[in-house]
Coordinates of C-alpha atoms in Angstrom, one line a residue:
Chain A
M1 CA -22.1 -29.0 30.1
R2 CA -19.7 -26.0 30.3
Y3 CA -17.1 -28.0 32.0
A4 CA -16.5 -29.8 28.9
R5 CA -15.2 -26.7 27.2
K6 CA -12.0 -26.4 28.8
F7 CA -10.7 -29.7 27.9
A8 CA -11.0 -29.0 24.1
V9 CA -8.7 -26.0 25.0
L10 CA -6.2 -28.1 27.0
R11 CA -6.0 -30.9 24.2
K12 CA -4.9 -28.4 21.8
Q13 CA -7.8 -29.2 19.7
S14 CA -9.6 -25.9 19.3
L15 CA -10.8 -26.7 16.1
L16 CA -12.6 -29.9 17.0
G17 CA -15.4 -27.8 18.5
D18 CA -16.1 -26.0 15.0
A19 CA -15.9 -29.1 13.4
I20 CA -18.3 -31.0 15.6
S21 CA -20.8 -28.1 15.7
H22 CA -20.9 -28.0 11.9
A23 CA -21.0 -31.8 11.9
A24 CA -24.3 -31.8 14.0
L25 CA -26.3 -29.8 11.4
P26 CA -27.1 -32.8 9.0
G27 CA -28.3 -34.6 12.2
I28 CA -31.0 -32.0 12.8
A29 CA -32.1 -32.0 9.3
V30 CA -32.3 -36.0 9.0
A31 CA -33.9 -36.2 12.6
F32 CA -36.7 -33.9 11.1
L33 CA -37.2 -35.4 7.8
I34 CA -37.6 -38.7 9.6
T35 CA -39.8 -37.4 12.5
G36 CA -41.5 -34.8 10.4
A37 CA -41.7 -32.8 13.9
K38 CA -39.8 -30.2 15.3
D39 CA -39.4 -31.6 18.9
S40 CA -36.2 -30.2 20.0
N41 CA -35.3 -33.0 21.9
V42 CA -35.3 -35.4 18.9
L43 CA -33.6 -32.8 16.8
L44 CA -30.9 -32.6 19.4
L45 CA -30.5 -36.3 19.3
G46 CA -30.0 -36.3 15.6
A47 CA -27.5 -33.5 16.2
L48 CA -25.7 -35.8 18.7
V49 CA -25.6 -38.7 16.6
S50 CA -24.1 -36.9 13.6
G51 CA -21.8 -35.1 15.9
L52 CA -20.5 -38.5 17.1
I53 CA -20.3 -39.6 13.7
G54 CA -18.2 -36.6 12.7
V55 CA -15.6 -37.3 15.6
F56 CA -15.6 -40.9 14.8
W57 CA -14.3 -39.9 11.1
I58 CA -12.0 -37.6 12.2
R59 CA -10.4 -40.1 14.5
G60 CA -10.5 -42.6 11.8
I61 CA -9.0 -40.2 9.2
T62 CA -6.2 -39.1 11.3
T63 CA -5.1 -42.8 12.5
K64 CA -5.7 -44.7 9.4
T65 CA -4.3 -42.2 6.7
H66 CA -1.3 -39.8 6.7
L67 CA -3.6 -36.7 6.7
K68 CA -2.8 -34.2 9.5
T69 CA -5.7 -33.5 12.2
D70 CA -6.5 -30.2 10.9
T71 CA -6.9 -31.4 7.4
A72 CA -9.4 -34.0 8.9
L73 CA -11.3 -31.4 10.9
G74 CA -11.5 -29.1 7.8
L75 CA -12.5 -32.2 5.6
I76 CA -15.4 -33.2 8.4
L77 CA -16.6 -29.6 9.0
S78 CA -17.0 -28.4 5.1
L79 CA -18.4 -32.2 4.2
F80 CA -21.0 -32.2 7.3
F81 CA -21.9 -28.6 7.0
G82 CA -22.5 -28.6 3.2
F83 CA -24.6 -31.7 3.6
G84 CA -26.6 -30.4 6.4
M85 CA -27.1 -27.2 4.2
L86 CA -28.3 -29.1 1.3
L87 CA -30.8 -30.8 3.5
L88 CA -31.9 -27.3 5.0
T89 CA -32.6 -26.1 1.7
Y90 CA -34.6 -29.1 0.5
I91 CA -36.8 -29.2 3.7
Q92 CA -37.2 -25.5 3.1
K93 CA -38.8 -26.2 -0.4
Q94 CA -41.2 -28.7 1.2
P95 CA -44.8 -27.7 1.2
N96 CA -45.1 -28.3 4.8
A97 CA -45.6 -25.4 7.4
N98 CA -43.8 -27.2 10.0
Q99 CA -40.4 -26.4 8.7
A100 CA -40.1 -22.8 9.6
G101 CA -37.5 -22.0 12.2
L102 CA -35.3 -24.9 11.5
D103 CA -32.8 -22.2 10.7
K104 CA -32.4 -21.2 14.1
Y105 CA -29.7 -23.8 14.6
L106 CA -27.5 -21.9 12.3
F107 CA -27.1 -19.0 14.5
G108 CA -29.1 -19.9 17.6
Q109 CA -32.4 -18.4 19.0
A110 CA -32.4 -18.3 22.8
A111 CA -35.8 -16.6 22.6
T112 CA -37.1 -19.8 21.4
L113 CA -35.9 -21.9 24.3
V114 CA -38.9 -23.3 26.4
E115 CA -39.0 -24.9 30.0
S116 CA -38.3 -28.4 28.7
D117 CA -35.2 -27.3 26.9
V118 CA -33.6 -25.5 29.9
L119 CA -34.3 -28.7 32.0
L120 CA -32.7 -30.7 29.3
M121 CA -29.7 -28.4 29.8
V122 CA -29.8 -28.6 33.5
I123 CA -29.8 -32.6 33.6
V124 CA -26.9 -32.5 30.9
T125 CA -25.1 -30.1 33.0
G126 CA -25.5 -32.2 36.2
I127 CA -24.3 -35.6 34.5
S128 CA -21.4 -33.8 32.9
L129 CA -20.3 -32.3 36.4
L130 CA -20.7 -35.6 38.0
V131 CA -18.6 -37.4 35.2
M132 CA -16.2 -34.9 35.6
L133 CA -15.6 -35.1 39.3
L134 CA -15.5 -38.7 39.3
F135 CA -12.8 -39.0 36.5
W136 CA -10.9 -35.6 37.4
K137 CA -7.9 -37.7 38.3
E138 CA -8.1 -39.6 34.9
F139 CA -8.8 -36.7 32.8
K140 CA -5.9 -34.6 34.2
L141 CA -3.5 -37.7 33.6
L142 CA -4.7 -38.2 29.9
L143 CA -4.6 -34.6 29.2
F144 CA -0.8 -33.9 30.6
D145 CA 0.8 -37.2 29.7
K146 CA -1.3 -39.9 27.6
N147 CA 1.6 -42.3 27.3
Y148 CA 2.2 -42.3 30.8
A149 CA -1.6 -42.8 31.6
M150 CA -1.1 -46.0 29.3
T151 CA 1.7 -47.4 31.3
L152 CA -0.2 -47.2 34.6
G153 CA -2.7 -49.2 33.0
F154 CA -5.6 -46.7 32.4
N155 CA -7.7 -47.5 29.2
T156 CA -6.7 -44.3 27.4
K157 CA -9.3 -45.0 24.7
F158 CA -12.1 -45.2 26.9
I159 CA -11.2 -41.8 28.8
D160 CA -10.3 -40.0 25.4
G161 CA -13.8 -41.2 24.2
L162 CA -15.6 -40.1 27.2
I163 CA -14.0 -36.3 27.1
S164 CA -14.7 -36.6 23.5
F165 CA -18.4 -37.8 24.1
F166 CA -18.9 -34.9 26.5
I167 CA -17.4 -32.5 24.4
V168 CA -20.1 -33.3 21.6
L169 CA -22.7 -33.4 24.3
A170 CA -21.9 -29.7 25.4
I171 CA -21.8 -28.5 21.9
V172 CA -25.2 -30.1 21.0
I173 CA -26.7 -28.8 24.1
G174 CA -25.5 -25.1 23.0
L175 CA -26.8 -25.4 19.6
Q176 CA -30.1 -24.1 20.5
T177 CA -28.9 -20.9 21.9
V178 CA -25.9 -20.2 20.0
G179 CA -26.2 -21.9 16.7
V180 CA -23.8 -24.4 14.8
V181 CA -21.7 -21.4 13.3
L182 CA -20.6 -19.6 16.5
M183 CA -21.0 -22.7 19.1
S184 CA -17.2 -23.5 18.9
A185 CA -16.7 -19.8 20.2
M186 CA -18.6 -20.6 23.2
L187 CA -16.9 -23.7 23.7
L188 CA -13.5 -22.1 23.5
A189 CA -13.8 -18.5 24.8
P190 CA -14.4 -19.0 28.4
A191 CA -11.6 -21.8 28.7
A192 CA -9.1 -19.3 26.9
A193 CA -10.3 -16.6 29.2
A194 CA -9.8 -18.6 32.3
R195 CA -6.4 -19.7 31.6
Q196 CA -5.2 -16.5 31.5
W197 CA -6.1 -16.1 35.3
T198 CA -4.8 -19.1 36.8
N199 CA -2.2 -22.0 36.9
S200 CA -4.6 -24.4 38.5
L201 CA -6.8 -26.9 36.5
S202 CA -9.4 -26.9 39.1
T203 CA -9.6 -22.9 39.2
M204 CA -9.6 -23.1 35.7
V205 CA -12.4 -25.0 35.2
I206 CA -14.6 -23.2 37.8
L207 CA -13.7 -19.6 36.4
A208 CA -14.4 -20.9 32.6
A209 CA -18.0 -22.0 34.1
I210 CA -18.5 -18.4 35.5
F211 CA -17.3 -16.7 32.5
G212 CA -19.5 -18.8 30.3
A213 CA -22.4 -18.2 32.8
F214 CA -22.0 -14.7 32.6
S215 CA -21.7 -14.3 28.7
G216 CA -24.9 -16.0 28.6
V217 CA -26.7 -13.8 31.2
F218 CA -25.2 -10.8 30.0
G219 CA -25.7 -11.5 26.5
T220 CA -29.3 -12.4 27.0
A221 CA -30.1 -9.3 29.1
I222 CA -28.4 -7.1 26.3
S223 CA -30.2 -8.7 23.2
A224 CA -33.5 -8.4 25.2
S225 CA -33.2 -4.8 26.0
Q226 CA -32.5 -4.2 22.1
N227 CA -35.2 -5.0 19.5
N228 CA -33.1 -6.5 16.8
L229 CA -30.3 -8.2 18.5
S230 CA -30.3 -12.0 18.3
T231 CA -29.0 -13.4 21.4
G232 CA -26.6 -16.2 20.2
P233 CA -24.1 -13.5 18.6
V234 CA -24.3 -11.3 21.4
I235 CA -23.4 -14.0 23.9
V236 CA -20.5 -14.7 21.8
L237 CA -19.5 -11.2 21.7
V238 CA -19.7 -10.8 25.7
A239 CA -17.4 -14.0 25.7
A240 CA -15.1 -12.5 23.4
I241 CA -14.8 -9.2 25.6
F242 CA -14.0 -11.5 28.5
V243 CA -11.2 -12.9 26.2
I244 CA -9.8 -9.8 25.1
V245 CA -9.8 -8.3 28.8
S246 CA -8.1 -11.6 30.0
F247 CA -5.5 -11.3 27.4
L248 CA -4.8 -7.6 28.3
F249 CA -4.9 -7.4 32.0
S250 CA -4.3 -10.8 33.5
P251 CA -1.7 -10.1 35.9
E252 CA 0.9 -12.9 35.0
R253 CA 0.0 -13.8 31.5
G254 CA -1.7 -10.6 30.3
I255 CA 0.2 -8.4 27.6
I256 CA 0.0 -5.0 29.5
F257 CA 1.7 -6.6 32.7
K258 CA 4.1 -8.5 30.6
Q259 CA 5.2 -5.4 28.9
I260 CA 5.5 -3.5 32.2
R261 CA 7.8 -6.2 33.8
L262 CA 9.7 -6.1 30.7
I263 CA 10.3 -2.5 30.8
K264 CA 11.2 -2.8 34.4
N265 CA 13.7 -5.6 34.0
R266 CA 15.3 -3.4 31.2
R267 CA 15.4 -0.5 33.4
D268 CA 16.8 -2.6 36.4
L269 CA 19.4 -4.1 34.1
Q270 CA 20.6 -0.4 32.8
L271 CA 20.8 0.7 36.3
K272 CA 23.2 -2.3 37.3
K273 CA 25.3 -2.0 34.1
T274 CA 25.9 1.6 35.1
L275 CA 26.7 0.6 38.4
Y276 CA 29.2 -1.9 37.4
F277 CA 30.6 0.4 35.2
M278 CA 31.3 2.8 37.9
Y279 CA 32.6 -0.3 40.1
D280 CA 35.1 -1.0 37.1
I281 CA 36.5 2.5 37.6
V282 CA 36.2 2.7 41.4
R283 CA 38.1 -0.5 42.1
D284 CA 41.3 0.6 40.5
H285 CA 41.8 2.9 43.4
D286 CA 42.3 2.6 47.0
D287 CA 39.7 4.8 48.1
I288 CA 36.2 3.7 46.9
S289 CA 34.5 6.8 47.6
R290 CA 37.1 9.1 45.5
P291 CA 34.9 11.4 43.4
H292 CA 35.1 10.9 39.7
A293 CA 33.9 13.4 37.0
I294 CA 30.3 12.4 35.5
R295 CA 31.7 13.2 32.2
I296 CA 33.9 10.1 32.2
L297 CA 30.8 8.0 32.2
N298 CA 29.8 9.5 28.8
S299 CA 31.8 6.7 26.9
F300 CA 29.3 4.3 28.4
Q301 CA 26.0 4.3 26.5
G302 CA 23.6 3.3 29.7
F303 CA 24.3 6.4 31.5
T304 CA 21.4 9.0 31.9
K305 CA 20.6 11.6 34.1
K306 CA 17.9 9.5 35.4
T307 CA 20.0 6.6 36.1
L308 CA 22.5 8.7 38.3
S309 CA 19.5 10.0 40.3
K310 CA 18.1 6.4 40.7
L311 CA 21.5 5.0 41.8
E312 CA 21.7 7.9 44.6
E313 CA 18.1 7.3 45.6
K314 CA 19.3 3.7 46.2
D315 CA 22.3 5.1 48.2
W316 CA 24.7 3.4 45.7
I317 CA 26.6 6.5 44.9
T318 CA 26.6 10.2 45.9
I319 CA 26.6 13.1 43.6
Q320 CA 28.5 16.4 44.2
G321 CA 28.1 19.0 41.5
Q322 CA 29.9 17.5 38.3
N323 CA 31.4 14.4 40.3
W324 CA 30.2 11.3 41.7
S325 CA 31.5 8.9 44.4
M326 CA 30.6 5.4 45.2
T327 CA 29.2 4.4 48.6
E328 CA 30.3 1.2 50.7
D329 CA 26.9 -0.1 49.9
G330 CA 27.2 0.5 46.3
F331 CA 30.4 -0.9 46.0
E332 CA 29.7 -4.2 47.7
T333 CA 26.4 -4.5 45.5
A334 CA 28.4 -4.1 42.5
A335 CA 30.9 -6.4 43.5
N336 CA 28.1 -9.2 44.2
L337 CA 26.1 -8.4 41.0
Y338 CA 27.5 -11.2 39.1
N339 CA 28.1 -13.6 41.5
N340 CA 24.5 -15.2 41.9
N341 CA 23.2 -17.0 38.7
L342 CA 20.0 -14.9 39.0
P343 CA 20.6 -11.0 40.4
E344 CA 17.3 -10.6 42.3
S345 CA 15.6 -7.6 40.9
Chain B
M1 CA 23.8 -59.0 40.4
G2 CA 21.3 -61.3 40.6
T3 CA 20.8 -64.0 37.9
K4 CA 17.0 -63.6 37.3
I5 CA 16.0 -62.2 34.1
A6 CA 14.2 -59.0 34.6
V7 CA 13.0 -57.9 30.8
A8 CA 12.8 -60.5 28.1
V9 CA 12.3 -59.4 24.6
D10 CA 11.8 -62.2 22.0
D11 CA 11.4 -61.6 18.1
L12 CA 10.3 -58.0 18.5
T13 CA 9.7 -56.2 15.2
V14 CA 7.8 -52.7 15.0
A15 CA 7.3 -50.7 11.8
Y16 CA 5.9 -47.3 11.2
N17 CA 4.2 -47.0 7.8
Y18 CA 5.9 -50.3 6.6
K19 CA 9.1 -49.1 7.3
P20 CA 10.9 -51.1 10.1
V21 CA 12.1 -49.3 13.0
L22 CA 13.0 -52.4 15.2
W23 CA 13.8 -55.5 13.4
D24 CA 13.5 -58.8 15.2
I25 CA 14.9 -58.0 18.5
D26 CA 16.0 -60.6 21.0
L27 CA 17.1 -59.3 24.3
S28 CA 17.2 -60.2 27.6
I29 CA 17.9 -57.9 30.7
P30 CA 19.4 -59.5 33.9
E31 CA 17.7 -58.0 37.2
G32 CA 19.9 -55.2 38.8
V33 CA 21.8 -53.7 35.9
L34 CA 21.9 -50.1 35.3
M35 CA 21.9 -50.4 31.4
A36 CA 22.2 -47.8 28.8
I37 CA 20.6 -48.4 25.3
V38 CA 23.0 -46.4 22.9
G39 CA 22.7 -46.1 19.1
P40 CA 22.4 -43.4 16.5
N41 CA 19.3 -41.0 15.8
G42 CA 16.6 -43.3 14.5
A43 CA 17.8 -46.5 15.8
G44 CA 14.9 -47.3 17.5
K45 CA 15.8 -46.6 21.1
S46 CA 12.7 -44.8 22.1
T47 CA 10.6 -47.1 20.1
L48 CA 12.1 -50.0 21.9
I49 CA 11.0 -48.8 25.6
K50 CA 7.7 -47.7 24.3
S51 CA 6.8 -51.0 22.8
I52 CA 8.2 -53.1 25.7
L53 CA 5.7 -50.6 27.7
G54 CA 2.8 -51.4 25.3
I55 CA 2.4 -47.7 24.3
I56 CA 3.3 -48.9 20.6
D57 CA 2.0 -52.1 19.4
P58 CA 4.6 -54.2 17.7
I59 CA 3.7 -56.0 14.5
A60 CA 5.3 -59.2 16.1
G61 CA 7.1 -60.3 18.9
S62 CA 6.6 -60.4 22.7
V63 CA 7.8 -58.9 25.9
A64 CA 8.2 -60.5 29.4
I65 CA 8.7 -58.9 32.7
Y66 CA 9.8 -61.2 35.0
G67 CA 8.5 -64.2 32.9
K68 CA 5.1 -62.7 32.9
P69 CA 3.2 -60.3 30.2
Y70 CA 3.8 -56.6 30.8
T71 CA 0.0 -56.1 31.6
K72 CA 0.3 -58.6 34.5
Q73 CA 3.4 -56.8 36.0
R74 CA 2.4 -53.1 35.5
D75 CA 3.2 -52.3 39.4
K76 CA 6.6 -53.6 38.9
V77 CA 7.5 -51.1 36.2
A78 CA 7.9 -47.4 36.0
Y79 CA 8.3 -45.0 33.0
V80 CA 10.1 -41.5 32.7
P81 CA 9.1 -40.3 29.1
Q82 CA 11.1 -37.9 27.2
K83 CA 10.7 -34.3 28.8
G84 CA 9.6 -32.7 25.3
S85 CA 6.8 -35.3 25.1
V86 CA 4.6 -33.3 27.4
D87 CA 3.1 -29.8 27.3
W88 CA 4.8 -27.9 30.3
D89 CA 2.3 -25.0 29.8
F90 CA -0.3 -27.4 31.4
P91 CA -2.0 -25.8 34.7
T92 CA -0.6 -27.9 37.4
T93 CA 2.0 -27.8 40.1
A94 CA 5.3 -29.9 40.7
L95 CA 3.8 -31.8 43.4
D96 CA 0.7 -32.8 41.5
V97 CA 2.7 -34.1 38.7
V98 CA 4.6 -36.1 41.0
M99 CA 1.4 -37.5 42.5
M100 CA 0.4 -38.8 39.2
G101 CA 2.8 -41.5 40.1
T102 CA 0.5 -42.9 42.4
Y103 CA -2.7 -42.8 40.0
G104 CA -1.7 -46.6 38.8
S105 CA -1.5 -48.1 42.1
L106 CA -5.1 -46.1 42.9
G107 CA -6.6 -47.4 40.1
W108 CA -10.0 -45.9 38.6
I109 CA -11.8 -42.8 40.2
K110 CA -10.3 -43.1 43.8
R111 CA -8.5 -40.0 44.8
P112 CA -4.7 -39.7 46.1
G113 CA -5.0 -39.1 50.0
A114 CA -2.7 -38.2 52.9
K115 CA -0.6 -41.4 52.2
E116 CA 0.0 -40.8 48.2
K117 CA 0.9 -36.8 49.3
K118 CA 3.7 -38.2 51.8
L119 CA 5.2 -40.6 49.2
S120 CA 5.1 -37.9 46.6
L121 CA 6.8 -35.3 48.9
E122 CA 9.3 -37.8 50.0
A123 CA 10.1 -38.5 46.3
L124 CA 10.4 -34.8 45.6
E125 CA 13.0 -34.4 48.5
K126 CA 14.8 -37.2 47.1
V127 CA 15.3 -35.3 43.8
G128 CA 16.0 -32.1 45.6
M129 CA 12.8 -30.3 44.6
L130 CA 11.0 -30.2 47.7
A131 CA 11.5 -26.4 47.9
F132 CA 9.8 -26.2 44.4
K133 CA 6.6 -28.5 45.2
N134 CA 4.0 -25.7 44.7
R135 CA 5.6 -24.3 41.6
Q136 CA 3.7 -24.1 38.7
I137 CA 5.4 -26.5 36.0
S138 CA 6.1 -24.1 33.4
Q139 CA 8.0 -22.0 35.7
L140 CA 10.7 -24.7 36.2
S141 CA 14.0 -25.2 34.2
G142 CA 14.7 -28.0 32.0
G143 CA 16.7 -29.8 34.7
Q144 CA 14.1 -29.3 37.4
Q145 CA 11.3 -30.5 34.8
Q146 CA 13.3 -33.6 34.3
R147 CA 13.8 -34.1 38.2
I148 CA 9.9 -33.9 38.6
F149 CA 9.5 -36.7 36.1
L150 CA 12.1 -38.6 37.8
A151 CA 10.2 -38.2 41.2
R152 CA 7.1 -39.1 39.6
A153 CA 8.6 -42.7 38.6
L154 CA 10.3 -43.1 42.2
V155 CA 6.9 -42.7 43.6
Q156 CA 5.8 -45.7 41.8
N157 CA 8.5 -47.8 43.9
A158 CA 8.9 -50.1 41.0
A159 CA 11.5 -52.9 40.5
I160 CA 12.4 -51.9 36.7
Y161 CA 12.9 -48.2 35.6
F162 CA 12.6 -47.1 31.7
M163 CA 13.8 -43.8 31.3
D164 CA 14.0 -41.9 27.8
E165 CA 16.9 -39.6 27.6
P166 CA 16.7 -38.3 31.1
F167 CA 20.0 -36.4 30.5
Q168 CA 18.7 -34.4 27.7
G169 CA 19.1 -30.6 28.0
V170 CA 20.0 -30.7 31.8
D171 CA 22.8 -28.8 33.1
A172 CA 26.0 -30.8 34.9
T173 CA 24.5 -30.3 38.3
T174 CA 21.4 -32.0 37.3
E175 CA 23.1 -34.8 35.4
I176 CA 25.1 -35.8 38.4
A177 CA 22.0 -35.5 40.7
I178 CA 20.1 -37.8 38.5
I179 CA 23.0 -40.5 38.0
N180 CA 23.6 -40.6 41.8
I181 CA 19.8 -41.5 42.1
L182 CA 20.0 -44.0 39.4
K183 CA 23.1 -45.4 41.2
E184 CA 21.1 -45.7 44.4
L185 CA 18.2 -47.5 42.5
R186 CA 20.8 -50.0 41.5
K187 CA 22.1 -50.5 44.8
A188 CA 18.8 -51.2 46.3
G189 CA 18.3 -54.0 43.6
K190 CA 16.6 -52.4 41.0
T191 CA 16.9 -52.6 37.4
V192 CA 17.4 -49.2 35.5
I193 CA 17.0 -49.0 31.6
V194 CA 18.0 -45.6 30.3
V195 CA 18.2 -44.5 26.5
H196 CA 21.5 -42.5 26.2
H197 CA 23.3 -40.3 23.9
D198 CA 26.4 -39.4 25.3
L199 CA 29.0 -42.3 24.6
Q200 CA 31.6 -40.5 26.6
T201 CA 29.9 -41.1 29.7
V202 CA 28.6 -44.6 29.1
P203 CA 31.7 -46.3 31.0
E204 CA 31.3 -44.1 33.8
Y205 CA 27.6 -44.0 34.4
F206 CA 26.6 -47.7 33.5
D207 CA 27.6 -51.3 34.1
W208 CA 25.6 -52.8 31.5
V209 CA 24.9 -51.7 27.7
T210 CA 23.1 -52.5 24.7
F211 CA 23.9 -51.4 21.0
L212 CA 21.0 -50.8 18.9
N213 CA 20.4 -49.9 15.5
V214 CA 17.1 -51.0 14.0
K215 CA 18.7 -54.8 15.0
H216 CA 20.0 -55.5 18.1
I217 CA 23.7 -55.6 17.9
A218 CA 25.2 -56.6 21.3
T219 CA 24.0 -56.6 24.9
G220 CA 26.4 -57.3 28.0
P221 CA 28.6 -55.6 30.6
V222 CA 30.1 -52.3 29.8
K223 CA 33.6 -53.8 30.5
D224 CA 33.2 -56.4 28.1
I225 CA 31.3 -55.1 25.0
F226 CA 31.8 -51.2 25.1
N227 CA 34.6 -51.5 22.5
D228 CA 35.3 -50.0 19.0
D229 CA 34.1 -52.9 17.2
N230 CA 30.6 -52.8 18.6
L231 CA 30.6 -48.8 18.2
T232 CA 31.3 -49.3 14.5
K233 CA 28.7 -52.0 13.9
T234 CA 26.1 -49.5 15.8
Y235 CA 27.2 -46.3 14.0
G236 CA 28.6 -47.3 10.9
I237 CA 31.6 -45.4 11.0
N238 CA 35.0 -46.1 13.0
Y239 CA 33.9 -44.7 15.9
K240 CA 36.9 -44.2 18.7
V241 CA 36.0 -43.8 22.3
A242 CA 38.1 -44.1 25.0
V243 CA 37.1 -46.8 27.2
Q244 CA 37.7 -45.8 30.9
Q245 CA 38.3 -48.9 32.6

């Protein structure tokens, strides 16, 4: 089940998860009204059906009308959630003691999970994993280039439907733990965090699964150690921490390392600009190591004491008192500076 | 040049939201030509390729590849989409994208193996991208991404190649590299059909040309039909282009 989530991220359909989880609510209520029992398997089946109807309608709206996808998502989300809330309120007013606890599907209540619920989760996860491994190639192809997949003869509607079905299934299974309102965060957060650390689809899937699992374990442990913390929101918060840390600290895409690289590049460029300016002066003379006054660099803005000592450190120039002179090495470096398309830094 | 007809389009009409994009197109492309499809923006050039390939459903008309419907001839056709049509931030490598070219012959579920990998590496070498095989695709330049797409089509080892603006946003080096590969394909007897924007290079690159502006205007050898008359009919204004013979 955890594997379905990163496909939602890669499809740029992040809002889809939100719409589906909200769309599942009326299904739960209707299933309860029909059976009158709180058997979680039956309720989740109801959630699955209404979630799928939601997806189906979103598809229909976007293909048959001029409305954009986000409009369709918003429409289905509010329509189904509103209807679900209406039904829940109606059920709450029934003179039937049985209805208590249905609202756990709103925010989730991991504490009420029983052995059979966990077993169901394990089975669904296993099936999802199997389907993902079987259709890995097809999923990747469709997500990267749908039109090309069509020309190769793959039934893209089938693959698309399969992915959507497992996204709905993953959401529905998570409803008991995290609830309708926060489920989409669980769908997206681990995948978004995982994307920061890797450029490989398979690694991303495994990482997302690990992040998701850790969020679940840590979240449950934290909420269990405190009296009044409900599990679902704590799990989501832990997942959010994974996202924040990943966005800040991942080596390649992270904000901090990006900034460090930017500053380093800028300094490097500054250094090379100064060197080139010196080269411009030096190349008019026969003797390249002839000393020049540091003062004459003043007209050039890129010069600071630090750049000079950096240049000396690299053995490109030598400094004697108020004068500098260029070394052979520096002269050669400067001469070749703009010869390559991309100067190696 | 063979006398066989590689692609035959019959009465093809395509419309988006009731507005016709292609109107009653009749077109036959002989085997072994290197053909440019030219026309102004919105003329339906990409749409023509996409409807031949079954990506877009036409409201009328039919397409035959070597006399049979396209769905029966998929293995004879390769497609190079517009570079901008995919998300290059997708987490995968250059080699992996090229390997997708083997998926069609593999069919459902079966994974690519050593043979497919070898074919893909050969294709990468042909487009001069072997050194970049493990490079993340987002870190490739526009020209390199285009070469990867070309390599993916080469892997398919098709008889007919459809390419949607392969020269868009690539530098001169890549453009020359690509056109040399296309000319090699023609030499090997393949049919290559290219949506093209740069009218100046048509006589130099191609031997066959189709003029298109919603309606089909003309198709034939560049030396016979690439003239002011057809350009004016297609672009609506008096279009002077020096035709290099």
